Backbone as JSON, one array per atom type, in Angstrom:
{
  "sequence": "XXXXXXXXXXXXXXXXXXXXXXXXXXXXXXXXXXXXXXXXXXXXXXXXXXXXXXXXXXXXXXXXXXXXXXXXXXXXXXXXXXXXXXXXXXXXXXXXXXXXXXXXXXXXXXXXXXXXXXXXXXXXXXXXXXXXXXXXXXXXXXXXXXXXXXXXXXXXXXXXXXXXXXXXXXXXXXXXXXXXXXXXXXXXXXXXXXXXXXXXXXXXXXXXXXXXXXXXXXXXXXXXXXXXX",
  "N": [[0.51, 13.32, 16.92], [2.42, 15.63, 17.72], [0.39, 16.91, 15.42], [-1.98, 17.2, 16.4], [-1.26, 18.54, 19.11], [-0.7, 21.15, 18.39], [-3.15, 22.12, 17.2], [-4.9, 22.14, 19.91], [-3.16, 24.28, 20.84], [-4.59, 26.34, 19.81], [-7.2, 28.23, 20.35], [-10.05, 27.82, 19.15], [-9.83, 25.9, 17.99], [-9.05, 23.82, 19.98], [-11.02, 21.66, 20.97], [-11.21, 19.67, 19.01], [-8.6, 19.26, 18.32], [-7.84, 18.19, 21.08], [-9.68, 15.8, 21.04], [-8.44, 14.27, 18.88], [-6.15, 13.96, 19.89], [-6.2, 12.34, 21.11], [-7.54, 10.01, 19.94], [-5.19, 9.11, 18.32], [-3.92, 8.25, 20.86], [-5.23, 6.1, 21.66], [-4.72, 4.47, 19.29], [-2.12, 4.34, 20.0], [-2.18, 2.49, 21.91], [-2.03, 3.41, 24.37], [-4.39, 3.81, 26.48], [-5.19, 5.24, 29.26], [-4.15, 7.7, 28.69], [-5.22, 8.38, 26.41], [-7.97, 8.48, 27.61], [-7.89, 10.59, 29.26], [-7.42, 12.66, 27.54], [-9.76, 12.75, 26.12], [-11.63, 13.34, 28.12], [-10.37, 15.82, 28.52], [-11.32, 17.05, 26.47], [-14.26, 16.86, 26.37], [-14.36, 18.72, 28.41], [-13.82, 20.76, 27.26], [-15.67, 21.53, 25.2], [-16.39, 19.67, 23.24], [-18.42, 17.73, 24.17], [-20.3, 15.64, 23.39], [-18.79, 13.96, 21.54], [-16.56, 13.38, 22.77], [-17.5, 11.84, 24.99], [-19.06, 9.48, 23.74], [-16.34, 8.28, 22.27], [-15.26, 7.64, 24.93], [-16.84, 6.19, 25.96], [-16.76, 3.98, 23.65], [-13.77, 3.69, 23.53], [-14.24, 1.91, 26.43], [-15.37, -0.11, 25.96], [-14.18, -1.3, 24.81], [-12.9, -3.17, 27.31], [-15.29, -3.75, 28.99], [-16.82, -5.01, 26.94], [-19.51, -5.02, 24.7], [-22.47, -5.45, 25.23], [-21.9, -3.59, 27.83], [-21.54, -1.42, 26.32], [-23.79, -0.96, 24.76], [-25.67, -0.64, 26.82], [-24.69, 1.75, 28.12], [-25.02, 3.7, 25.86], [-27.96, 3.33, 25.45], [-28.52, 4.72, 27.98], [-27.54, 6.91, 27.61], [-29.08, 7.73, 25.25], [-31.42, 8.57, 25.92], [-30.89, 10.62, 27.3], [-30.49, 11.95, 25.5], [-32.02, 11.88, 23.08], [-32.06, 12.71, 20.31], [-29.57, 12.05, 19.32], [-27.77, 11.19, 16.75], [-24.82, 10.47, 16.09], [-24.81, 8.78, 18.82], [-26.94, 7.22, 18.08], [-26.19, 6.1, 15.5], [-23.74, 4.42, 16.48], [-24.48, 2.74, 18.21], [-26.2, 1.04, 16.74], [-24.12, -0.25, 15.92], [-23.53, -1.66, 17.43], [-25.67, -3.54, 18.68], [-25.81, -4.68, 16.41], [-23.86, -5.99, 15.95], [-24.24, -7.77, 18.11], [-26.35, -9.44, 17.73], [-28.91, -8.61, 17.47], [-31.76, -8.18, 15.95], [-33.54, -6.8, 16.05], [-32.99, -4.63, 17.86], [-31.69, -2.89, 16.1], [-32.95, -2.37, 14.55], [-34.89, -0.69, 15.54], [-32.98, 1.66, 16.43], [-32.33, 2.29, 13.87], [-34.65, 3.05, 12.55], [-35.62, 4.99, 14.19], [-33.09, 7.12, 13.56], [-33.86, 7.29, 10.77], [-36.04, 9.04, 10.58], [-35.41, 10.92, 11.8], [-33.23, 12.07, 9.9], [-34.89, 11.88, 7.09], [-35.01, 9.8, 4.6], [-32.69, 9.11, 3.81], [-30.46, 6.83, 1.99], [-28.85, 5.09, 2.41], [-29.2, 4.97, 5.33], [-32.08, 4.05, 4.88], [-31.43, 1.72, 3.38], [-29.91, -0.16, 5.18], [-31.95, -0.43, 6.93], [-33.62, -1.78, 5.73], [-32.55, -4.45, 5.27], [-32.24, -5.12, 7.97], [-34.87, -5.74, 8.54], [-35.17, -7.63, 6.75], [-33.83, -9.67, 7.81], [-34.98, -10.02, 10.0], [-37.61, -11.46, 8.73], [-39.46, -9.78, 7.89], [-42.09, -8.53, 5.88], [-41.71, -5.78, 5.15], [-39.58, -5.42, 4.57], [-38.97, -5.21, 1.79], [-40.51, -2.98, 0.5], [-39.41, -1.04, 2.13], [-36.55, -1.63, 0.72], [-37.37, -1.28, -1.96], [-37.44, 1.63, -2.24], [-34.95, 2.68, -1.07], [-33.69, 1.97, -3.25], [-34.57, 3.66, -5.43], [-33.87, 6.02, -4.64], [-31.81, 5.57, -4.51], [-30.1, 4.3, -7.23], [-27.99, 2.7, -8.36], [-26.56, 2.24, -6.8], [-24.72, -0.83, -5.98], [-24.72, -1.92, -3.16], [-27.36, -1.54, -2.3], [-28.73, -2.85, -4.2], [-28.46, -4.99, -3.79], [-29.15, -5.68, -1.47], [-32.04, -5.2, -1.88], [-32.73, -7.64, -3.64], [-32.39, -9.63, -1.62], [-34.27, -8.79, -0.4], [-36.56, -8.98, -2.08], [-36.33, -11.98, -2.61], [-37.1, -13.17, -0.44], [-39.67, -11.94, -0.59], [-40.48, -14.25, -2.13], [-40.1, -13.09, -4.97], [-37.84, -14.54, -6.75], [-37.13, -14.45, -9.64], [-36.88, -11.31, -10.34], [-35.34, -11.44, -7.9], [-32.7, -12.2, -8.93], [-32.14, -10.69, -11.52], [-32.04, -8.1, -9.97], [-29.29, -8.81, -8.13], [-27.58, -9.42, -9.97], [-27.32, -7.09, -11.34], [-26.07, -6.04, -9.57], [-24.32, -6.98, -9.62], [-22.83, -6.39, -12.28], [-21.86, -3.74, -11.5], [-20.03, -4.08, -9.79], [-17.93, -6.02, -10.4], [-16.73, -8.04, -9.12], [-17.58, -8.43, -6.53], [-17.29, -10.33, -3.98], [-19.38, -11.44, -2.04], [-21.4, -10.43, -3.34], [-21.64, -12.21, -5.38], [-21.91, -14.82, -4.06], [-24.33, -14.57, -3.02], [-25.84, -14.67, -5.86], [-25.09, -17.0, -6.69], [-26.9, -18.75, -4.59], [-28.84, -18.11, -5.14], [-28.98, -19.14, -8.32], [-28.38, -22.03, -7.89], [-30.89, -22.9, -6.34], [-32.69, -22.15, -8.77], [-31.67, -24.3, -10.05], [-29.28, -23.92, -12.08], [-26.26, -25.02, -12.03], [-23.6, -25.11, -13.3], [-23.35, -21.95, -13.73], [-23.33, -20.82, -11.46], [-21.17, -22.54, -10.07], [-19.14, -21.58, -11.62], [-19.1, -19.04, -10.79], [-18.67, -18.91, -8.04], [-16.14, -19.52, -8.28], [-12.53, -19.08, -7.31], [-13.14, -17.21, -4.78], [-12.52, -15.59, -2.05], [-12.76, -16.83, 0.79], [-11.95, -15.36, 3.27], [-12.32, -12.99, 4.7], [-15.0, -12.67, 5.1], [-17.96, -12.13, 6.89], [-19.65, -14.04, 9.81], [-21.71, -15.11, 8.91], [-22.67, -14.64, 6.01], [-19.81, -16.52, 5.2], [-21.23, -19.17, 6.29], [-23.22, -18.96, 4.34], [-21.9, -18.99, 1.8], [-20.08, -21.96, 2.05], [-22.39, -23.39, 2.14], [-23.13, -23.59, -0.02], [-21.56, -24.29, -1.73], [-21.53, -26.83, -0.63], [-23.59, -27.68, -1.97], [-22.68, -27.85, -4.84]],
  "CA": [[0.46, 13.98, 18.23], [2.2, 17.33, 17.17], [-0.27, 18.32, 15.18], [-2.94, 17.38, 17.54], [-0.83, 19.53, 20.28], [-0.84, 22.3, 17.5], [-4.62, 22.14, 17.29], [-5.17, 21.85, 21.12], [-2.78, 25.37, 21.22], [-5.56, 27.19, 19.13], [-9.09, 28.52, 21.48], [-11.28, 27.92, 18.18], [-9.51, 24.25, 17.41], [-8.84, 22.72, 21.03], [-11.59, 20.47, 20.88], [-10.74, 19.37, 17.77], [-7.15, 18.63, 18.56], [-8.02, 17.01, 22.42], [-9.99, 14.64, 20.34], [-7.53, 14.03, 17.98], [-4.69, 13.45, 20.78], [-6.68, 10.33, 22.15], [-7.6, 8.88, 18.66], [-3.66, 8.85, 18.17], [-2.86, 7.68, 21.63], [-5.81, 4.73, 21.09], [-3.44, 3.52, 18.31], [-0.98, 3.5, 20.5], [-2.75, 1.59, 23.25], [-2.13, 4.12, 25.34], [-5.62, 3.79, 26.87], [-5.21, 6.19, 30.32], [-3.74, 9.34, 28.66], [-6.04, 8.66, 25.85], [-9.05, 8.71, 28.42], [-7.7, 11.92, 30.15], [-7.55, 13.52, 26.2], [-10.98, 12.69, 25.71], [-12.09, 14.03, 29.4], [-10.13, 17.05, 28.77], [-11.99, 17.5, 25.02], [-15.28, 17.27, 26.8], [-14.67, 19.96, 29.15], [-13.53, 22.13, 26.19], [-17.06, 21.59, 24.23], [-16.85, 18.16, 22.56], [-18.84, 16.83, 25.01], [-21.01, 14.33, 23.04], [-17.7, 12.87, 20.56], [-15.64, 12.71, 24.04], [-18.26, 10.92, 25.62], [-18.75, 8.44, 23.12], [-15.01, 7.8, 22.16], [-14.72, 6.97, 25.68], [-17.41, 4.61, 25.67], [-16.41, 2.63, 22.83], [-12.92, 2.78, 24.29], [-14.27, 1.77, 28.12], [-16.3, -0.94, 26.06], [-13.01, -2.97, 24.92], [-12.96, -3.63, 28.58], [-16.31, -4.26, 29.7], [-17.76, -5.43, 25.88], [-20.44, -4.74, 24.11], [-23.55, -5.33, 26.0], [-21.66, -2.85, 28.6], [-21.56, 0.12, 25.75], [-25.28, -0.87, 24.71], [-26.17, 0.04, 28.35], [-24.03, 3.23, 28.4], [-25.44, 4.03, 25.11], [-29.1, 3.48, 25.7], [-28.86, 5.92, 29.1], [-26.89, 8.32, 26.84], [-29.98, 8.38, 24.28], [-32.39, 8.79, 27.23], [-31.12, 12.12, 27.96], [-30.12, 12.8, 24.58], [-32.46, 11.13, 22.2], [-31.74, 13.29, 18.63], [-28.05, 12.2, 19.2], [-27.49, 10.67, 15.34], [-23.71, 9.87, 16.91], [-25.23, 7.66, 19.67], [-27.68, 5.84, 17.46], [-25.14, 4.86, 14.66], [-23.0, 3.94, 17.67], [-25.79, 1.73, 18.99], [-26.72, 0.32, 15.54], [-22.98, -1.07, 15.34], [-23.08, -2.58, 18.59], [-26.87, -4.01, 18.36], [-25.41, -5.59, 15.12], [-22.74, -7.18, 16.37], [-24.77, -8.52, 18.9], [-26.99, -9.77, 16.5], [-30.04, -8.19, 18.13], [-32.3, -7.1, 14.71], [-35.58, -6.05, 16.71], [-33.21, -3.33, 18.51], [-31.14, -2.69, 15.33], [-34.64, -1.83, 13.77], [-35.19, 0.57, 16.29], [-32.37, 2.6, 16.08], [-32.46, 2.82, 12.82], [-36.33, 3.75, 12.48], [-35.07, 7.03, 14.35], [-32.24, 7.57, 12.64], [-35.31, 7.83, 9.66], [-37.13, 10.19, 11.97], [-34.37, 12.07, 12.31], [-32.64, 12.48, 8.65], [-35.57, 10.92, 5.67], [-34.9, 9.82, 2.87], [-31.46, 8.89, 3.21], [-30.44, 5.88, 1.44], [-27.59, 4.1, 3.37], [-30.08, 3.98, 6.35], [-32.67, 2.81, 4.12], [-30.47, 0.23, 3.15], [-29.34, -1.18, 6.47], [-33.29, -0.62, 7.71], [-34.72, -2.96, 4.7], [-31.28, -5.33, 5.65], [-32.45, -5.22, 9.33], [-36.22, -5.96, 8.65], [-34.91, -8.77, 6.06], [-33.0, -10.25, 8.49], [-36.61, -10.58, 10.65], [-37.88, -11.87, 7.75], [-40.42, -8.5, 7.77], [-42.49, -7.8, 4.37], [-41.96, -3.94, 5.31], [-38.13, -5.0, 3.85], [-38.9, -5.19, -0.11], [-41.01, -1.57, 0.07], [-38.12, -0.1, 2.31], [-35.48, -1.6, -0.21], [-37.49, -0.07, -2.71], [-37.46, 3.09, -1.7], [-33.59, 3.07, -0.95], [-33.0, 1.59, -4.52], [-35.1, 4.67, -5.69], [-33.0, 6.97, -4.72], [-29.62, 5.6, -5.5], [-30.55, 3.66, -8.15], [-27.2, 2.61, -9.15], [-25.59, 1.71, -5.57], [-24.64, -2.0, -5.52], [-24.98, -2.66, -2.43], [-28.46, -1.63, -2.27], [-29.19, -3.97, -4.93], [-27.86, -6.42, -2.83], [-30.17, -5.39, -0.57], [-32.79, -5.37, -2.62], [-32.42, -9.07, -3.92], [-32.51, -10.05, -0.53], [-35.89, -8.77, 0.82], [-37.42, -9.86, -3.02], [-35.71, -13.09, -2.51], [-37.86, -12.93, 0.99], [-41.32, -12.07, -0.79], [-40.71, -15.11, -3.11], [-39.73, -12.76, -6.19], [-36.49, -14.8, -7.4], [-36.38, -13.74, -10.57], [-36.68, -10.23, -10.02], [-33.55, -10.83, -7.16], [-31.63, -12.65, -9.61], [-32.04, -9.84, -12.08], [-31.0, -7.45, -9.32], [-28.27, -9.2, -8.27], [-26.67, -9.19, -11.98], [-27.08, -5.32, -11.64], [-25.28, -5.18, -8.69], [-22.51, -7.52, -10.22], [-22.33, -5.89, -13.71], [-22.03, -2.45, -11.14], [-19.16, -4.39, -8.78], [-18.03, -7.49, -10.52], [-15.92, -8.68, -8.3], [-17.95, -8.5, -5.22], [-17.86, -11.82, -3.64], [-21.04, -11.83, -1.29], [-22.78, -11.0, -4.22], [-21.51, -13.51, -5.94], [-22.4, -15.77, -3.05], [-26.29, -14.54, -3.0], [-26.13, -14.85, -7.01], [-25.4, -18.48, -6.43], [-27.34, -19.31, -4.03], [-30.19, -18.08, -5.95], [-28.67, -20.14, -9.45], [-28.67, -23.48, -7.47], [-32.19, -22.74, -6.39], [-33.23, -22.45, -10.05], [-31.1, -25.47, -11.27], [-28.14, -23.28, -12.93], [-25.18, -25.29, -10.9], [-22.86, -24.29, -13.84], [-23.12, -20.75, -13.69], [-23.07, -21.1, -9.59], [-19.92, -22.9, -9.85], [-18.37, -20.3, -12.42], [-19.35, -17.63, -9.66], [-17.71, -19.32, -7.1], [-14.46, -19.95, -8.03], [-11.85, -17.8, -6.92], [-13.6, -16.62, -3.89], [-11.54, -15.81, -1.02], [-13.95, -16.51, 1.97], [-11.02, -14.98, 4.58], [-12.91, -12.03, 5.0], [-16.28, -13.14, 5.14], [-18.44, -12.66, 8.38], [-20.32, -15.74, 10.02], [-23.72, -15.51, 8.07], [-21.66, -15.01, 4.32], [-19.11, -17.63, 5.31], [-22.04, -19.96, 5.68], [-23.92, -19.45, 2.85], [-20.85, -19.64, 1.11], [-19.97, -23.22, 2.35], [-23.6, -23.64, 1.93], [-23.28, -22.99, -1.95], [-20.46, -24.86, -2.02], [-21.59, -28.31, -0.69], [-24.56, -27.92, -3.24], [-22.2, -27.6, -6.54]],
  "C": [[0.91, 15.43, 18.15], [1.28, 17.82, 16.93], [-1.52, 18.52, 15.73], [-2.49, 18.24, 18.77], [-1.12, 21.19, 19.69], [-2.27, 23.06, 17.56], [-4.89, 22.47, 18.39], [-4.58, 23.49, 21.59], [-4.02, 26.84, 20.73], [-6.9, 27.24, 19.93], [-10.06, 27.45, 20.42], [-10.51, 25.95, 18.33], [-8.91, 23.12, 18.55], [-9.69, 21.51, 21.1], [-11.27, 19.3, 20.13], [-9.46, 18.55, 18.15], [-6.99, 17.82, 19.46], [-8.36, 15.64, 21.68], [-9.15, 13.67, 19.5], [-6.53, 13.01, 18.57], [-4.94, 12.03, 21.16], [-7.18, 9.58, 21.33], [-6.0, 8.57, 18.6], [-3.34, 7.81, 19.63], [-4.07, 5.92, 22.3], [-4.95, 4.04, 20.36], [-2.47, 3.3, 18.75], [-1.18, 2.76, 21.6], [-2.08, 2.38, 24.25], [-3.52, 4.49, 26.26], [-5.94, 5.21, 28.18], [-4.71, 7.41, 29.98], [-4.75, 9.28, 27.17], [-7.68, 9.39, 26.25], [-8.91, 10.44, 28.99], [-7.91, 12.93, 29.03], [-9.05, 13.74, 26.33], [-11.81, 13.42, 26.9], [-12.26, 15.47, 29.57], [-11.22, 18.06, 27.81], [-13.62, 18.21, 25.21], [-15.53, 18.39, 27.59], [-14.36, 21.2, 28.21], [-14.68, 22.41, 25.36], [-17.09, 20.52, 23.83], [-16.94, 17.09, 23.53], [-19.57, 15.58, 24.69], [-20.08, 13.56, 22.51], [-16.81, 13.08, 21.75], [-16.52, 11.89, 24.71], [-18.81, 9.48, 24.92], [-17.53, 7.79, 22.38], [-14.48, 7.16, 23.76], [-15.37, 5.94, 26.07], [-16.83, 3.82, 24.54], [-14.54, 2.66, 23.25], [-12.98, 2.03, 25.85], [-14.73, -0.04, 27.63], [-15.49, -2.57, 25.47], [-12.75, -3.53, 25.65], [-13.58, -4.7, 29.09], [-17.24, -4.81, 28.44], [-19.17, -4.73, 25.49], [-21.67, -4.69, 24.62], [-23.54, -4.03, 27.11], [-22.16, -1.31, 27.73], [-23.24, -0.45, 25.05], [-25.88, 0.21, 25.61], [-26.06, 1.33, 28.38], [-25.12, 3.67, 27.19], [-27.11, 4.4, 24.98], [-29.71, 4.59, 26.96], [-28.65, 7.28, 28.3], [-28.57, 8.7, 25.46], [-31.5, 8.55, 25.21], [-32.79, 10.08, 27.16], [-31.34, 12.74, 26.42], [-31.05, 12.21, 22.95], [-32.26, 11.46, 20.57], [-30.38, 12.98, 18.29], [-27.73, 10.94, 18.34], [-26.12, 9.95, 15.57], [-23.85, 8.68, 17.74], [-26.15, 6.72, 18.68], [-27.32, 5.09, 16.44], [-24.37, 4.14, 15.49], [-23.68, 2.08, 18.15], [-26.07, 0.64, 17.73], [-25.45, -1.24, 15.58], [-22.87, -2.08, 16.44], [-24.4, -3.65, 19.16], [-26.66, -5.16, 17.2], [-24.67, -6.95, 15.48], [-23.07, -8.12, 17.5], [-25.88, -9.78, 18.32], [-28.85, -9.87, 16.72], [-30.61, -7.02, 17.27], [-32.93, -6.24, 15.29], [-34.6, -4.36, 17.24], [-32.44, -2.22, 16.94], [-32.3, -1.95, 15.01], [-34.96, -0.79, 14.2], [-34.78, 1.73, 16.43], [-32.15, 2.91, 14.95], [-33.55, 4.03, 11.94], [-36.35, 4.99, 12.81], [-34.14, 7.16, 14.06], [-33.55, 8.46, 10.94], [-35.79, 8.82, 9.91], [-36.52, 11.06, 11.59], [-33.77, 12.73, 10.75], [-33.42, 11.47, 7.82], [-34.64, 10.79, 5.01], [-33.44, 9.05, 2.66], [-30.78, 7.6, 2.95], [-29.77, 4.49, 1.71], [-28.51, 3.65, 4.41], [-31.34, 3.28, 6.19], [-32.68, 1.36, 3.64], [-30.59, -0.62, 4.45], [-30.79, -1.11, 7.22], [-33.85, -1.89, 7.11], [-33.72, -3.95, 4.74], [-32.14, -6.06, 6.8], [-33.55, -5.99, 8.87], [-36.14, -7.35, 7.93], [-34.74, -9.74, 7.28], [-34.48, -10.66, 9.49], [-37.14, -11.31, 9.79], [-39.47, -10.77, 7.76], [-40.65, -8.07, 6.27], [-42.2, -6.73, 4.01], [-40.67, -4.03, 4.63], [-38.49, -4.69, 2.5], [-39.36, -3.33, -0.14], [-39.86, -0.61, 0.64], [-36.97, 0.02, 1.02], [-35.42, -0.59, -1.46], [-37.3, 1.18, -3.24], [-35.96, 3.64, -1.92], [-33.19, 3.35, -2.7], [-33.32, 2.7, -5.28], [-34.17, 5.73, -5.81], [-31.32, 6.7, -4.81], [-29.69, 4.01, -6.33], [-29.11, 2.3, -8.58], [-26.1, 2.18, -8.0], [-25.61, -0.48, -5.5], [-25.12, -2.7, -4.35], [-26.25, -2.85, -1.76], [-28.97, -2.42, -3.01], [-29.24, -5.07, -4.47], [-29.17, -7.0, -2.01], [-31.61, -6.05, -0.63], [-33.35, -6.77, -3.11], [-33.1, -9.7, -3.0], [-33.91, -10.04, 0.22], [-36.68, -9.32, -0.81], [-37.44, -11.51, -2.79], [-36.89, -13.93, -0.83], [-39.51, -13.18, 0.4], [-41.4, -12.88, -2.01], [-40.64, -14.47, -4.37], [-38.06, -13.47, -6.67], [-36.0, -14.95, -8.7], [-35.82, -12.12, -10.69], [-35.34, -9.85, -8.84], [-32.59, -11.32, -7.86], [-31.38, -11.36, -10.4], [-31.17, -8.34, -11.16], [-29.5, -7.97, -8.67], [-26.74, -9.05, -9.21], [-26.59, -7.88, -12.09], [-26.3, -5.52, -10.49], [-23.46, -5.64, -8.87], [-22.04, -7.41, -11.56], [-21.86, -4.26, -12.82], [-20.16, -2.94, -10.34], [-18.73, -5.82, -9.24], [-17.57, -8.38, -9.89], [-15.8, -8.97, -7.23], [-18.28, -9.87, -5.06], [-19.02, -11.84, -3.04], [-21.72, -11.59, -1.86], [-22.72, -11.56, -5.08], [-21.94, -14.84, -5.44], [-24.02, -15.72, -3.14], [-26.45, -14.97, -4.74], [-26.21, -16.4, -7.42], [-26.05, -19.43, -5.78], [-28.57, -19.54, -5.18], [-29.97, -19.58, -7.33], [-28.95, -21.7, -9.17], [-30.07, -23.67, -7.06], [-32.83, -23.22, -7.78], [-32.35, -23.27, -11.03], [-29.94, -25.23, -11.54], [-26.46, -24.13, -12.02], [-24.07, -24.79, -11.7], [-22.3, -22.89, -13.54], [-23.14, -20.22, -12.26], [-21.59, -21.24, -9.36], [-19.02, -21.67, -10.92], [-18.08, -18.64, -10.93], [-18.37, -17.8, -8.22], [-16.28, -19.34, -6.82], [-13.46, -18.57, -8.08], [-11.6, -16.72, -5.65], [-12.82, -16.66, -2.94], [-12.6, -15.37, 0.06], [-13.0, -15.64, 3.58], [-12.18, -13.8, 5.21], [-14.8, -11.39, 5.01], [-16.63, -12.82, 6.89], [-18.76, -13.98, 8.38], [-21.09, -15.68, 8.92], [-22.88, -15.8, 6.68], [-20.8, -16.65, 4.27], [-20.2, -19.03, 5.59], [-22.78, -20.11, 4.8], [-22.87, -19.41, 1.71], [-20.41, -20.96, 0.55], [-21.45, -23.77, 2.12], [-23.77, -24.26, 0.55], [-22.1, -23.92, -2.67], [-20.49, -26.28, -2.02], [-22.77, -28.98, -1.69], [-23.61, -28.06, -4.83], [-21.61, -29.23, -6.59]]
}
């Protein structure tokens, strides 16, 4: 909070610091002088990151479907706003609503090509439909970051989709010679293994796993993988 007051004393760095004051006084569940930070921030210039800090704090309230809503008026006016549509992505997700996930992502694409993370979570999304368009997206991602795990992951996943399961096993094994110790892709590496027979090298993969920190979907194909061994 000092050095957000510090900030807030400076013309050039008030925004900056308003913002600041009501991330700090979020952590302290201070919610109503956080709100007034964020109010003040916007009238200083950081009108789009005060206006969405106070949606996603308005939306611990009123939930998620509420900051959808807000969010979808807010890209109405403001449709290039890269802020609002990762925003939207996270809260589309968690809803577990691909088709709109897809959407905001697709312009996110629009908006910044090429770039590999939203490649990722596009050829995720489209998986998750069970959409052919995932393997050539994954592609693409894996292309340019050749060497990212969790695109491999990725990757796996939409092959695994167009009936290539050797080719996702093989990726897989790259993404766990890259991360060995990643459980969920230890979890997809087994699923696949019990598929093709291997229950050994399934159960080797398995053990150890600490599912605590698993979402839903993982934590069932986990237990999934588990009542097969």
């Amino acid at each position: 909070l000092v050095t957000a007051g510090m900030l807030s004393d400076r013309p050039k760095f008030k925004p900056a610091g308003l913002l600041l004051r009501g991330d700090v006084l979020v952590q302290l569940e201070q919610e109503s002088k956080a709100l007034k930070a964020y109010e003040e921030a916007g009238k200083a210039g950081a009108k789009e990151a005060a206006a969405l800090r106070k949606l996603e704090l308005e939306a611990r309230t009123y939930g998620g479907d509420y900051a959808l809503k807000e969010l979808n008026d807010w890209l109405k006016r403001h449709p290039d706003s890269l802020s609002a549509l990762a925003l939207a992505v996270r809260y589309a997700t968690a809803k577990g609503d691909y088709a709109q996930v897809a959407k905001y992502l697709e312009t996110i694409d629009k908006l910044v090509p090429n770039n590999p993370v939203t490649l990722n979570d596009l050829a995720w999304t489209y998986a998750k439909q069970g959409k052919a368009e995932a393997l050539s997206i994954a592609r693409k991602a894996n292309a340019i970051a050749p060497e990212n795990p969790q695109i491999l992951d990725t990757l796996a996943e939409a092959q695994q989709l167009a009936g290539q399961k050797k080719e996702a096993m093989a990726s897989l094994r790259l993404a766990l010679s890259l991360a060995p110790q990643h459980p969920v892709f230890r979890v997809h590496l087994a699923e696949l293994l019990i598929q093709d027979g291997n229950r050994k090298e399934a159960a080797s993969l398995m053990e150890g796993i600490d599912q605590q920190k698993f979402n839903k979907e993982t934590a069932a194909r986990f237990n999934n993988v588990k009542a097969k061994l």
